[in-house]
Short mmCIF file of N, CA and C in Angstrom, two decimals:
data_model
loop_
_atom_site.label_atom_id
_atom_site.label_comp_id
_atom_site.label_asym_id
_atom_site.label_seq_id
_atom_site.Cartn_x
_atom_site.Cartn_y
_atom_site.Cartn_z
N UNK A 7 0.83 -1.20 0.00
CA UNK A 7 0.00 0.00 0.00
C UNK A 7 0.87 1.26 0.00
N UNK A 8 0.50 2.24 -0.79
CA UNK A 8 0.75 3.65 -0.43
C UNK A 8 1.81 4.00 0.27
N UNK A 9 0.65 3.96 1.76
CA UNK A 9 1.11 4.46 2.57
C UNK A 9 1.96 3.78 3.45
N UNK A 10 2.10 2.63 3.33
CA UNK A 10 2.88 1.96 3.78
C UNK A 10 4.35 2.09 3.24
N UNK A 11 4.44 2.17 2.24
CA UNK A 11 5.80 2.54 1.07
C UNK A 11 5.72 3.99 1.71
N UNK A 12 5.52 4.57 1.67
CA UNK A 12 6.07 6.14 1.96
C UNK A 12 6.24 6.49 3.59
N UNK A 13 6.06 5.46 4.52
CA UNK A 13 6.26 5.56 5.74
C UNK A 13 7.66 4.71 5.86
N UNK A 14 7.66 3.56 5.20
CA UNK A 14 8.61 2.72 5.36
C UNK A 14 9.85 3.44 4.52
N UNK A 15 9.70 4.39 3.96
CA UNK A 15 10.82 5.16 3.13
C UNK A 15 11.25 6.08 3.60
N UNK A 16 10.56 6.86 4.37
CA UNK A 16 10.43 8.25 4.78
C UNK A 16 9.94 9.57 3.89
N UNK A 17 9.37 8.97 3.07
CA UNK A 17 8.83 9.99 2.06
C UNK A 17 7.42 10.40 2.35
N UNK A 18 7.28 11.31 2.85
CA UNK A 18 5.88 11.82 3.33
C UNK A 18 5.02 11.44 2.12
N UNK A 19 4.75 13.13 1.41
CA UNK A 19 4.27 13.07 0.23
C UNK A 19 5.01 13.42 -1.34
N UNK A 20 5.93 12.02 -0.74
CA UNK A 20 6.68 12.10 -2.31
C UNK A 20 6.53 11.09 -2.97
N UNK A 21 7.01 10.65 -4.34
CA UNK A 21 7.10 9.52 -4.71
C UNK A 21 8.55 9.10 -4.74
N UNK A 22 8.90 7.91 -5.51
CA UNK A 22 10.46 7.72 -5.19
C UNK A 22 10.73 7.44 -7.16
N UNK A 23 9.39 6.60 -7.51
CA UNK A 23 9.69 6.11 -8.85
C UNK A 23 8.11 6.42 -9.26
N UNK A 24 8.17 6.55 -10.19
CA UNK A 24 6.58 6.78 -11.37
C UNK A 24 7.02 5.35 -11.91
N UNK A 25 5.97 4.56 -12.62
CA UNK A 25 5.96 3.58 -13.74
C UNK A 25 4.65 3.78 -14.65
N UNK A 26 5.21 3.91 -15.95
CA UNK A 26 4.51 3.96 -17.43
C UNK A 26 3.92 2.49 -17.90
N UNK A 27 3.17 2.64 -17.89
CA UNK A 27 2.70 1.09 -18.80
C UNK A 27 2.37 1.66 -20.06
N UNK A 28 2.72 0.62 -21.93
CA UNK A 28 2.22 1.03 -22.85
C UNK A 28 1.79 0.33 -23.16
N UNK A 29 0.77 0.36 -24.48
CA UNK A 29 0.31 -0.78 -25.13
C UNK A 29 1.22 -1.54 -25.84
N UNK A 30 1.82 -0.67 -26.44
CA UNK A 30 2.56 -0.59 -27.73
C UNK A 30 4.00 -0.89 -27.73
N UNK A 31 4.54 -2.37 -27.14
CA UNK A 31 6.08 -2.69 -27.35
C UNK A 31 6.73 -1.70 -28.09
N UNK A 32 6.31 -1.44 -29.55
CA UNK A 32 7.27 -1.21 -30.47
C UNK A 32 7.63 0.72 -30.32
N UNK A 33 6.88 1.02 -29.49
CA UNK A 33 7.14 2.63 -29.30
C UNK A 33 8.42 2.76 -28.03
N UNK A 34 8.44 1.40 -27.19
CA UNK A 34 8.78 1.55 -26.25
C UNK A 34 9.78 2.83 -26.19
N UNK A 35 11.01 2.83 -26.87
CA UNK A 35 12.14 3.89 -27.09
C UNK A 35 11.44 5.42 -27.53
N UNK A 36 10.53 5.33 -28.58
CA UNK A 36 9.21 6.60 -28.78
C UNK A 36 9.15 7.47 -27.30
N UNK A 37 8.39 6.46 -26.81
CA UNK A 37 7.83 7.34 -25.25
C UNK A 37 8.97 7.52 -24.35
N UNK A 38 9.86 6.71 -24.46
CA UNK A 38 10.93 6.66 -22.84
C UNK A 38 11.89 8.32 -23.89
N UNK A 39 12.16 8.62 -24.93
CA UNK A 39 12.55 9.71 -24.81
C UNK A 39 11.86 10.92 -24.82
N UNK A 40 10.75 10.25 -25.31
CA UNK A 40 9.71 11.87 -25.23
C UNK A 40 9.66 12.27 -23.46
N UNK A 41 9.46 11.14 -22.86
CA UNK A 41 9.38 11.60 -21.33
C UNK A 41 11.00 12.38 -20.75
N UNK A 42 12.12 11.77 -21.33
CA UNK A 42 13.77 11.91 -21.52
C UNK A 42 13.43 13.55 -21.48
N UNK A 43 13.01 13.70 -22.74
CA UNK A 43 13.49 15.40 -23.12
C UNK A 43 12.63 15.64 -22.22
N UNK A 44 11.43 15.87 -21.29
CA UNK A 44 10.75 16.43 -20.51
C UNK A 44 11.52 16.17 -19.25
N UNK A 45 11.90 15.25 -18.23
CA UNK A 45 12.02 14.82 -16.82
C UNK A 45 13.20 14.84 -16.82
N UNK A 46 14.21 15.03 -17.51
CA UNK A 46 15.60 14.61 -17.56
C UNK A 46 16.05 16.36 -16.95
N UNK A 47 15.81 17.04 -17.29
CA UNK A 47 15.92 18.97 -17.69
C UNK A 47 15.66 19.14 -15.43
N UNK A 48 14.62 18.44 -15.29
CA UNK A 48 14.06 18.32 -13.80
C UNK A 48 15.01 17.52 -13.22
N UNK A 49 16.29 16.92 -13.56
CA UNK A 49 17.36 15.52 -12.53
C UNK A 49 16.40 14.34 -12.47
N UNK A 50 15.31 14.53 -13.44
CA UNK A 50 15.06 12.82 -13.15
C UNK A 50 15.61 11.65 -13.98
N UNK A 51 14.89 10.73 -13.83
CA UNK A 51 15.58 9.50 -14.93
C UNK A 51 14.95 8.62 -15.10
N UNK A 52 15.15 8.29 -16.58
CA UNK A 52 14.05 8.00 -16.78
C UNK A 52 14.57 6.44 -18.03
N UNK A 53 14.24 5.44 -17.11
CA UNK A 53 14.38 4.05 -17.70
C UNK A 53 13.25 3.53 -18.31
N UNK A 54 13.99 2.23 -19.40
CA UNK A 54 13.21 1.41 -20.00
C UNK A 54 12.99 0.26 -18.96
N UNK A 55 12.35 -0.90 -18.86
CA UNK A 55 12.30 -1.78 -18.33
C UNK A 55 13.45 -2.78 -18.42
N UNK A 56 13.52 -2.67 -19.99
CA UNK A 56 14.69 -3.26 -20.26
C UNK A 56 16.34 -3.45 -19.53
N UNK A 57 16.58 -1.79 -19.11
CA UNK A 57 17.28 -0.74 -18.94
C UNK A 57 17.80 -1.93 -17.21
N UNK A 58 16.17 -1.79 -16.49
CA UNK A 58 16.11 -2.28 -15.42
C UNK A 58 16.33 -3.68 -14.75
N UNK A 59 15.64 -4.38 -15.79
CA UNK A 59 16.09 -6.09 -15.44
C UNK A 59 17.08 -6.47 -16.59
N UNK A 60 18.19 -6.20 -16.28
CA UNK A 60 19.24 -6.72 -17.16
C UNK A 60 19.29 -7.78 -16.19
N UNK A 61 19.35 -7.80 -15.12
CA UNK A 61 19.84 -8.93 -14.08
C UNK A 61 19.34 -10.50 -14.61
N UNK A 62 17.80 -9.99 -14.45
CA UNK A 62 16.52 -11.05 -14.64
C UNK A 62 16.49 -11.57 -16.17
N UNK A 63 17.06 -10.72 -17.57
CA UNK A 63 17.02 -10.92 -18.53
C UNK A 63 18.13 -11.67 -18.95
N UNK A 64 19.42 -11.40 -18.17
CA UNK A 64 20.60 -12.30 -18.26
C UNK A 64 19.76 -13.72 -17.66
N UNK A 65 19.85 -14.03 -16.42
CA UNK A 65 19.37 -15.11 -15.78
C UNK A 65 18.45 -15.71 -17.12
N UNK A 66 17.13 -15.29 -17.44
CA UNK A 66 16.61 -15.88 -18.21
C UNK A 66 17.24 -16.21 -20.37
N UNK A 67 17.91 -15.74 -20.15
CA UNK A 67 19.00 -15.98 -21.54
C UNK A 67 19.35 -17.57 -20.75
N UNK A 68 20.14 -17.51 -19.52
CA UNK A 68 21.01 -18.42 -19.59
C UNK A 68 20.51 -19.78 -18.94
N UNK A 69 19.10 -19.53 -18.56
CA UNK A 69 17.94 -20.78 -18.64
C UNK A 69 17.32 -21.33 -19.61
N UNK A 70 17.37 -20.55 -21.00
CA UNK A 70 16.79 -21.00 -21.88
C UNK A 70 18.12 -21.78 -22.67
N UNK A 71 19.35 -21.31 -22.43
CA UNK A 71 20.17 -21.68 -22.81
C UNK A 71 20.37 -23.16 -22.10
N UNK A 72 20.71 -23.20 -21.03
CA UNK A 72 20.67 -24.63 -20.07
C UNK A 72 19.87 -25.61 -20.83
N UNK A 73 18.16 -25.20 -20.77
CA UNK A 73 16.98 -25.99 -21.35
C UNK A 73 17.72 -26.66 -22.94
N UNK A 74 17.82 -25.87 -23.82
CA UNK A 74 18.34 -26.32 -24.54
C UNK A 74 19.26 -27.53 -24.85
N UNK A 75 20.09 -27.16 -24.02
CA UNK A 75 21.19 -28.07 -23.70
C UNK A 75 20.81 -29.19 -23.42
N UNK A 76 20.28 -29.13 -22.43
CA UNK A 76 19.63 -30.69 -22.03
C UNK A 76 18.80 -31.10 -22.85
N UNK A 77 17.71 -30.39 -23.90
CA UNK A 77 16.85 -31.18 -24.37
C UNK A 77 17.80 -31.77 -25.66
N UNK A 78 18.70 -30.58 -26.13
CA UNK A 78 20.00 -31.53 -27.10
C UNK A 78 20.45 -33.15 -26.45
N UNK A 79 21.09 -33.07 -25.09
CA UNK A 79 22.13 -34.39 -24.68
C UNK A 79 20.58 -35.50 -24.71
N UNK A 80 19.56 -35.34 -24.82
CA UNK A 80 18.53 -36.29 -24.20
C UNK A 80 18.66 -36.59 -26.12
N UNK A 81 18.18 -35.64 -26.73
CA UNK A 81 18.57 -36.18 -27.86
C UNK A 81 19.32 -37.07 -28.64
N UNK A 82 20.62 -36.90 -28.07
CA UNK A 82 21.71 -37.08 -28.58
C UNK A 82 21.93 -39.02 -28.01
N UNK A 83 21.22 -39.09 -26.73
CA UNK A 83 21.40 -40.14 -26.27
C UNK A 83 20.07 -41.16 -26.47
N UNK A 84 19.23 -40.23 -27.21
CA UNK A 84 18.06 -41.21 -27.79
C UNK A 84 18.40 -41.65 -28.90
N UNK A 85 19.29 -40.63 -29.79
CA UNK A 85 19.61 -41.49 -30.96
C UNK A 85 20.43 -42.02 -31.13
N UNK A 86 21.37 -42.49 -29.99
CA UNK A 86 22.64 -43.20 -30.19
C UNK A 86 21.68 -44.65 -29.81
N UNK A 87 20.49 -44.66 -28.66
CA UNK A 87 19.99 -45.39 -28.66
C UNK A 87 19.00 -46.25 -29.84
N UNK A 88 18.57 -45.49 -30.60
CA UNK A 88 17.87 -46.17 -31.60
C UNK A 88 18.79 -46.45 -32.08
N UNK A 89 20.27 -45.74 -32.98
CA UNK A 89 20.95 -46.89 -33.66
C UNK A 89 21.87 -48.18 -33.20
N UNK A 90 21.84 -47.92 -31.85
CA UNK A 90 22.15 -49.69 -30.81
C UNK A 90 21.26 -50.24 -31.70
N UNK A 91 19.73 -49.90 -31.15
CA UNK A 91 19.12 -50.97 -31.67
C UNK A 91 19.14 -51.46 -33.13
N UNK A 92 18.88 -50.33 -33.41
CA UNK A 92 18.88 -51.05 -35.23
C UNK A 92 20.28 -51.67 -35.50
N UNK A 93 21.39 -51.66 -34.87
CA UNK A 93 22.24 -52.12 -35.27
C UNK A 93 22.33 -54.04 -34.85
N UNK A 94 21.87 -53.30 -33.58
CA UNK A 94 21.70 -54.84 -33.28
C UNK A 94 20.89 -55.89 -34.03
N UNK A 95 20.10 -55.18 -34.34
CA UNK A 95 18.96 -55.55 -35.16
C UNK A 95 19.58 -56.31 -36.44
N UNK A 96 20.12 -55.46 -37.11
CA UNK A 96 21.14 -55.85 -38.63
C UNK A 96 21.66 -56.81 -38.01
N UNK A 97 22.56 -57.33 -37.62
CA UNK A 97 23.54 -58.30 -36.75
C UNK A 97 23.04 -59.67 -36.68
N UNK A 98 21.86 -59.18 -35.90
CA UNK A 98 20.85 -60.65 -35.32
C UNK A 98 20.30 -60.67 -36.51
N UNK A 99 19.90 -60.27 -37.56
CA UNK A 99 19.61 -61.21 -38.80
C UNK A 99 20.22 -60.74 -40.44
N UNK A 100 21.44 -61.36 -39.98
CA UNK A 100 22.26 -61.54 -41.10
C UNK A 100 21.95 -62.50 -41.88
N UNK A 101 21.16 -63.64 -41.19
CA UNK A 101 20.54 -65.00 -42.21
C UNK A 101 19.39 -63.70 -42.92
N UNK A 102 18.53 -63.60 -42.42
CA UNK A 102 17.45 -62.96 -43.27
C UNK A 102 17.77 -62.11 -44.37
N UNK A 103 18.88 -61.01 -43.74
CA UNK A 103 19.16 -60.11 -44.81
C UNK A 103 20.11 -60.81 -45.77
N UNK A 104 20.70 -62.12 -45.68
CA UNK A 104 20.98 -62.97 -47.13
C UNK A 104 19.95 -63.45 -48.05
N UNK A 105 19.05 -63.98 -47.03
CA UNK A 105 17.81 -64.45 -47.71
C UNK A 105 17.08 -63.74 -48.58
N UNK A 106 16.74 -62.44 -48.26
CA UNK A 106 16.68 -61.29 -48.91
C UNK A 106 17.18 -60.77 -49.64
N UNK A 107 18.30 -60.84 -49.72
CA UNK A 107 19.17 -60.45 -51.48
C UNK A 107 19.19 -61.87 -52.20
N UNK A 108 18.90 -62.75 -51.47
CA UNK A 108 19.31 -64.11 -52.41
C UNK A 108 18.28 -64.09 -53.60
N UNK A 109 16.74 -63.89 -52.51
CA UNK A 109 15.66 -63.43 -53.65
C UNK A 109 15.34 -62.19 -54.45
N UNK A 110 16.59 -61.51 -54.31
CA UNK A 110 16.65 -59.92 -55.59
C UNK A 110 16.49 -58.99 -55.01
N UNK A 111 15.98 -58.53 -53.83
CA UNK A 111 16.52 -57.27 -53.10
C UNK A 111 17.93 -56.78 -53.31
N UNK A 112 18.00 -55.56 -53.68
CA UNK A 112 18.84 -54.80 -53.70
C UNK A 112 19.90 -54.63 -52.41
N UNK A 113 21.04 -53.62 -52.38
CA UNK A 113 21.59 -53.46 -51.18
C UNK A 113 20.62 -52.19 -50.22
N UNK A 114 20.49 -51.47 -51.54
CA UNK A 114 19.24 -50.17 -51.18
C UNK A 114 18.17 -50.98 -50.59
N UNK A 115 17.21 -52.11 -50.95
CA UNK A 115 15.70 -51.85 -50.66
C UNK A 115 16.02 -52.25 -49.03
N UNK A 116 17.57 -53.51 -48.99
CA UNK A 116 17.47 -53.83 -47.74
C UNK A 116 17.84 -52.55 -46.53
N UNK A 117 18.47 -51.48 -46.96
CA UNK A 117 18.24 -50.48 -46.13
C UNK A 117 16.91 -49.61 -46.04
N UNK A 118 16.70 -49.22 -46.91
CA UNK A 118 15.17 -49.10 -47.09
C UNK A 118 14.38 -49.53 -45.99
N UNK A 119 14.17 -50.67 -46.13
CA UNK A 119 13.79 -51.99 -45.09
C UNK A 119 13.95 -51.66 -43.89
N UNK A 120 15.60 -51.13 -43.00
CA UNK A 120 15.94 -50.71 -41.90
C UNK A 120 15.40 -49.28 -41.39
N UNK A 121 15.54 -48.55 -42.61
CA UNK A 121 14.86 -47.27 -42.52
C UNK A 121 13.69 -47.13 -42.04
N UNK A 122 13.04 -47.55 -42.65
CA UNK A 122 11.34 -48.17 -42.19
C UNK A 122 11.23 -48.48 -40.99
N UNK A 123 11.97 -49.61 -40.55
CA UNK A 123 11.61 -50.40 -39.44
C UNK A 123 11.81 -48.86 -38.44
N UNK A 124 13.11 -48.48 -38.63
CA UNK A 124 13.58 -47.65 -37.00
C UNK A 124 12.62 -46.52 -37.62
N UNK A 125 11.92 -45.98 -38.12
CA UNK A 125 11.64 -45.08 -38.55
C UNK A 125 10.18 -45.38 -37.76
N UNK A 126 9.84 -46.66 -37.93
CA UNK A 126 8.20 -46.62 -37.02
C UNK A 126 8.61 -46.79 -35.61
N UNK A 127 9.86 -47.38 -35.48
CA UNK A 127 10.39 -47.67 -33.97
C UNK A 127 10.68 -46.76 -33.03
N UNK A 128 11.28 -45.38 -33.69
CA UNK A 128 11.10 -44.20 -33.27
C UNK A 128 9.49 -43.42 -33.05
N UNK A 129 8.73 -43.63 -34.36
CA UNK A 129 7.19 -43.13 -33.90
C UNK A 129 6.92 -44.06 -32.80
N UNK A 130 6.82 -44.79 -32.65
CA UNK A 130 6.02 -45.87 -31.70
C UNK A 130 6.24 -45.29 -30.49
N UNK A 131 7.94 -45.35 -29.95
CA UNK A 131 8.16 -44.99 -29.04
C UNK A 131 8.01 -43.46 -28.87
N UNK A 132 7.97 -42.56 -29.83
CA UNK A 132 7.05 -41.33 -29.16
C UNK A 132 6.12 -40.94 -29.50
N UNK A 133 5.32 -42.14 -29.81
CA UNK A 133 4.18 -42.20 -29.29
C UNK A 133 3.83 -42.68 -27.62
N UNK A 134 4.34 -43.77 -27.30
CA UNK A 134 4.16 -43.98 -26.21
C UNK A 134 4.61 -43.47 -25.09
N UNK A 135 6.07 -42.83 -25.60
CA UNK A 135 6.86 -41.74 -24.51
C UNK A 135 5.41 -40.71 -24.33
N UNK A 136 4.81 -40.08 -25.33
CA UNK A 136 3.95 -38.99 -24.64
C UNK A 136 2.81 -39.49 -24.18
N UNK A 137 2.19 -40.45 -24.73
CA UNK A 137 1.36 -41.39 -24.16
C UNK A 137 1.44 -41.36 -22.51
N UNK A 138 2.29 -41.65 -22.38
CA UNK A 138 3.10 -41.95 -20.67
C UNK A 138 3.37 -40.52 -19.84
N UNK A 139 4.20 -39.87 -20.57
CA UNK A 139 4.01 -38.07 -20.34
C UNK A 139 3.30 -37.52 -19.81
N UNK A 140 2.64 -37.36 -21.32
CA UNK A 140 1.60 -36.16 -20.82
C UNK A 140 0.46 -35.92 -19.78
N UNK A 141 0.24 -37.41 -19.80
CA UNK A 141 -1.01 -37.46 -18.11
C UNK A 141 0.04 -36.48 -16.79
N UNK A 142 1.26 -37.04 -16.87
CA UNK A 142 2.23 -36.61 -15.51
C UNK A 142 2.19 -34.91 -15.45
N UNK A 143 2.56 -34.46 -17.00
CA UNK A 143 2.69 -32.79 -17.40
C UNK A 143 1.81 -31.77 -17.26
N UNK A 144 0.52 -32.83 -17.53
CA UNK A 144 -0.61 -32.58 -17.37
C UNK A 144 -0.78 -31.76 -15.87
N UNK A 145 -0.92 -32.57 -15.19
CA UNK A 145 -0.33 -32.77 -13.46
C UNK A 145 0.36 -31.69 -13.37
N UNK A 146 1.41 -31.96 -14.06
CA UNK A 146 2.28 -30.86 -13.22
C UNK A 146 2.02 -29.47 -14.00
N UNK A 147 1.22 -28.83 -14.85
CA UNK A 147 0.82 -27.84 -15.23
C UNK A 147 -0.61 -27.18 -14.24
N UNK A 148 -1.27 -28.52 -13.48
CA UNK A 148 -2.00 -27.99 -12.82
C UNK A 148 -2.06 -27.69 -11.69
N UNK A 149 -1.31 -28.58 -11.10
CA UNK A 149 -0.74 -28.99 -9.51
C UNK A 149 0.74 -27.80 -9.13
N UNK A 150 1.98 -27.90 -10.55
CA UNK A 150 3.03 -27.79 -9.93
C UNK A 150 3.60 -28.31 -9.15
N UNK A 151 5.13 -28.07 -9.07
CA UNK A 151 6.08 -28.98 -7.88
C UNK A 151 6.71 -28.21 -7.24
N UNK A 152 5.96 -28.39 -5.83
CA UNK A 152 6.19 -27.26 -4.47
C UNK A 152 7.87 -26.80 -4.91
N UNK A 153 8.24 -26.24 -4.78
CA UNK A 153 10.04 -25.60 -4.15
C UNK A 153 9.90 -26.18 -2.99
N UNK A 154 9.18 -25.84 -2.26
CA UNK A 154 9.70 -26.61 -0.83
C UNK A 154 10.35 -28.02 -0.68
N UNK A 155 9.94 -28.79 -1.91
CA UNK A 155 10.33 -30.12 -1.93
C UNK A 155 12.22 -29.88 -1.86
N UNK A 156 12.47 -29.03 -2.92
CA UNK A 156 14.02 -29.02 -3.14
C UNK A 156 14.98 -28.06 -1.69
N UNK A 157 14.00 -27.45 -1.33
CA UNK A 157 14.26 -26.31 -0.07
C UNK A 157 13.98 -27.12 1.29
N UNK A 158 13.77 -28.20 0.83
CA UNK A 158 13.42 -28.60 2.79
C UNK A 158 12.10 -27.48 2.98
N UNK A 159 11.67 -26.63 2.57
CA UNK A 159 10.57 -25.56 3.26
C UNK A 159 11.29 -24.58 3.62
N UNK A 160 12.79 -24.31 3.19
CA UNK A 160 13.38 -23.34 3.75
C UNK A 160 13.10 -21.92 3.11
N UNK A 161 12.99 -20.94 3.14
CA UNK A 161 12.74 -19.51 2.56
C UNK A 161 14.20 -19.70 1.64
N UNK A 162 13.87 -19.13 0.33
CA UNK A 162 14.95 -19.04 -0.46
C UNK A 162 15.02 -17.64 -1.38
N UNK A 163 16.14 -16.80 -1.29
CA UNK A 163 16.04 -15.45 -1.78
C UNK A 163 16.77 -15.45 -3.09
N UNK A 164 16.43 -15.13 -4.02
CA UNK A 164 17.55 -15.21 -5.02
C UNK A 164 17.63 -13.66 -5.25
N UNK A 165 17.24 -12.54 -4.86
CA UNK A 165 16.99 -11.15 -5.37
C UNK A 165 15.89 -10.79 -6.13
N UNK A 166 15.32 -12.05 -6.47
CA UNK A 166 14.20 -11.55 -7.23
C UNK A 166 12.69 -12.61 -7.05
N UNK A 167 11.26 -12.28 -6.97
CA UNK A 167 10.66 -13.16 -6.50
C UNK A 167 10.91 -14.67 -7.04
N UNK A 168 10.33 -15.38 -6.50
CA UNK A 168 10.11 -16.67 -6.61
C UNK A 168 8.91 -17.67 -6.28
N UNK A 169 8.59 -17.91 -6.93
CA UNK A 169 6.74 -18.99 -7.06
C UNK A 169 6.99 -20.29 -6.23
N UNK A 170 5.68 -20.56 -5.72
CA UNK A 170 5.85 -21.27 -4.71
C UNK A 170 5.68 -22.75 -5.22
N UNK A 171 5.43 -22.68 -6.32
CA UNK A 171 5.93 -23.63 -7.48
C UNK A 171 6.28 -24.01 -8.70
N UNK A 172 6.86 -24.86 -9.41
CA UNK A 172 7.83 -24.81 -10.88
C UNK A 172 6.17 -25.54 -11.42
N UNK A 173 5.73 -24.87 -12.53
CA UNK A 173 4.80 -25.65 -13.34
C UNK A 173 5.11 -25.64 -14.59
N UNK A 174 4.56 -26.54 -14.93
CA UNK A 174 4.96 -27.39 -16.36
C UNK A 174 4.37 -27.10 -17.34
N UNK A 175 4.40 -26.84 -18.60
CA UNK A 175 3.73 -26.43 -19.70
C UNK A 175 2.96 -27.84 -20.93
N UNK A 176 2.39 -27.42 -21.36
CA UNK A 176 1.65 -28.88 -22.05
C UNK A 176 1.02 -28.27 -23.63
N UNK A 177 1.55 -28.20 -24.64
CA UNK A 177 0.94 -27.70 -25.57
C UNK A 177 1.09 -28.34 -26.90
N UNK A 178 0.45 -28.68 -27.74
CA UNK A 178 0.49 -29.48 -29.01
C UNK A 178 1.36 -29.28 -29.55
N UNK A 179 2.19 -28.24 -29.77
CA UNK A 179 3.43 -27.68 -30.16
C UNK A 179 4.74 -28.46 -29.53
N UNK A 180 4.53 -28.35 -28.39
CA UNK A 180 5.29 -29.29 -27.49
C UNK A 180 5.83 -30.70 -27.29
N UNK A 181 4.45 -30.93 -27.77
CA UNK A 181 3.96 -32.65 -28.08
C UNK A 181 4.48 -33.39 -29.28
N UNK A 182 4.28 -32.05 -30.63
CA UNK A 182 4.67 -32.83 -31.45
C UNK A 182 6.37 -32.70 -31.32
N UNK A 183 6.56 -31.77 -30.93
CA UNK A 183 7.91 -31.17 -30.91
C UNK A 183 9.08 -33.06 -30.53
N UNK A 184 8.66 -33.58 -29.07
CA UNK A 184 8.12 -34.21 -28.65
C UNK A 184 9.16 -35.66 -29.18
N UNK A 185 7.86 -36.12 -29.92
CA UNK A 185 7.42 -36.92 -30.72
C UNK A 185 8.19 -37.21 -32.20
N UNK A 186 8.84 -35.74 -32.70
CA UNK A 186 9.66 -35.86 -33.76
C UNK A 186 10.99 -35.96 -33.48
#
């Protein structure tokens, strides 16, 4: 409240900061100097938002960056996993894939052939990976997962707020994202 901020400051009847809200992202620099050439002439000052959470805007660069990362290595170790399998796969039937050129298959159709197979072996399994998922995401988009779990319940300050839980996002975009 108010008055609570201006007691706890010592500012009778002053303010300490004004804040502008616009509609219009793309003016943002428009208005912050039109107000510039007016409040600046008076010792005031006069920021973008931008200007202000560099802190919060770094931090979030280098979370999306992290995310990334990990959703790359999960990648990287799903597809080393599908070609185990398919390799194994080739291996364990070396009779067949003779049998198969013996009767005129090509060297192509018999890859072809492999292509196919891991190619539904991969849909299948994400299909069923989100199958399995998304009920949990689901969950956790509605529920969330307390912080307290990772905090013991302890109060945790980072400088800037913090939600009293991490929730999960769930969107078809996501899904197929996912899945491919």
């Amino acid at each position: 409240p108010l008055d609570f901020m201006r007691e706890s400051l010592r500012a009778e009847n002053r303010a300490t900061q004004v804040v502008v809200r616009i509609h219009d992202p793309g003016r943002l620099e428009a208005v912050r100097e039109a107000l510039a050439g007016r409040l600046e002439p008076m010792g005031l000052e006069v920021k973008t938002w931008l200007e202000l959470a560099v802190a919060f805007l770094e931090l979030y660069r280098l979370e999306s960056f992290g995310n990334l990362l990990i959703i790359y290595i999960l990648l990287l170790i799903v597809t080393v996993g599908i070609a185990n399998t398919m390799l194994m796969a080739a291996y364990e039937r070396v009779r067949e894939i003779g049998m198969l050129m013996a009767m005129g298959l090509s060297r192509w159709e018999v890859r072809l052939l492999f292509l196919v197979e891991g190619m539904f072996l991969g849909l299948w399994g994400g299909l069923i990976g989100v199958a399995a998922g998304a009920p949990l995401t689901w969950l956790m988009e509605k529920r969330g997962i307390p912080v307290a779990w990772f905090t013991g319940g302890a109060e945790v300050d980072f400088g800037y707020p913090i939600r009293d839980a991490y929730y999960a996002e769930l969107t078809l975009g996501l899904v197929l994202y996912a899945v491919a």
